[in-house]
Amino acid sequence: MRPLSRRALGSITAVTMGIATFPQVVFSVLAANLILEFGVERWQIGALVTATGVTGALFSPAFGRLTDWIGAARATIGVLFTGMVGIGLIAISPTYLLLLAGAIISGGPQGWSNPATNALIVENTLVGSRGILTGVKQSGVQMGTFLGGLLLPLLTALWGWRVAVMSFLVVPAFGLAGMWNRPRQPGRTAAVREAAGALPAIVKWITFYGTVSGLATSAMFTFLPLFAEEAEGWTGTQAGWLIAGVGLVGVIARIVWGSLAEGRLGHGRTLVVLAAEAVVSAALLVLAATDVLPSWVLIPAAVLFAAGGIAWNAVGMLAVMDFSPPELVGRGTGVVLLGFLLGIGAGAPLMGLSVDRLGVYGPGWAGVGVLFVVCVFVARKIHETITLATQ
């Protein structure tokens, strides 16, 4: 079968990644609207993120094996279709329970998107030419964040939040059109289907990094806009723009860091730098929450968060692709996602519970900073593991 061009591969994988994680953007940007609409507390908004993340985490290893079995093209189509179902249910939910059901369904594509798109890249490219492409793929998440942060508040003001969310269904429809017109990919051979063996040590360390990073990232991403509104006096539109900025910077960061990781800097050293940037971001939020610094410091904090904490995914997924046997890329990706999405699922409600009980954001931001410090040390271990494996 004729391989996808780099342009088509970048576009389809970016769209797939963007739509798979878009529900989290909805829960973050429209948190105030959802609280008002359904009469819920902050921790229940965090619980929506938990439902998505835990569902994706629990099923991601199975989705990884399924991807290795049926092939990347069919898996990518599956991600796009289930993503449409989840977002559609979120948009039309009349009660919080159905909203929660939409979040659970959305966990499917979130847990499946990376195994499917990583395998699609491996099937269509060679080692040494995946860095920028992986960055483009992972930047789809941040492009969704940028567009969601920019457009959801504006469309909500015009037509209400439900229509605003529903309007984004055009994105997976575009991706499905791109995949549907391709020749069908045959299933894997029996040898590949039965492939087994231990995953490389690097995959296990990246899983650890992803779990800790997921805890911190989920807390910061979900509650940064609400922090801007409730504690710093920003308007809902301004808070949405803050998240849009995170998305825009994240798009650039994932492409740039993916390229640098594949080059002279290396995967491990790159992750050290990214975690260090995220530590500074959390420190700025602590200083803002304690009134040591004015509210404008949220802007550089968001930039550093996007450039560091958010961008790790491009480097981590590139490492999985580069250091796993091709027939185990789906499985390895699924294991990494198991840890990352469990972290994503736990971080947001813990942050929400902290704010609900303590009435301030400072302790939660401090906890986020400690988690990112742990990521720095794990990243150093990743660098050591890669060095030993390549000697």
PDB file of N, CA and C in Angstrom, residues 310 339 351:
ATOM      1  N   ILE A 310       3.821  20.818  29.110  1.00  0.00           N
ATOM      2  CA  ILE A 310       2.954  20.312  28.050  1.00  0.00           C
ATOM      3  C   ILE A 310       3.755  19.597  26.959  1.00  0.00           C
ATOM      4  N   GLY A 339       0.164   4.997  32.555  1.00  0.00           N
ATOM      5  CA  GLY A 339       0.672   5.831  33.637  1.00  0.00           C
ATOM      6  C   GLY A 339       0.272   7.286  33.491  1.00  0.00           C
ATOM      7  N   MET A 351      -6.508  18.664  42.886  1.00  0.00           N
ATOM      8  CA  MET A 351      -6.339  20.114  42.900  1.00  0.00           C
ATOM      9  C   MET A 351      -7.657  20.793  43.264  1.00  0.00           C
TER      10      MET A 351
END
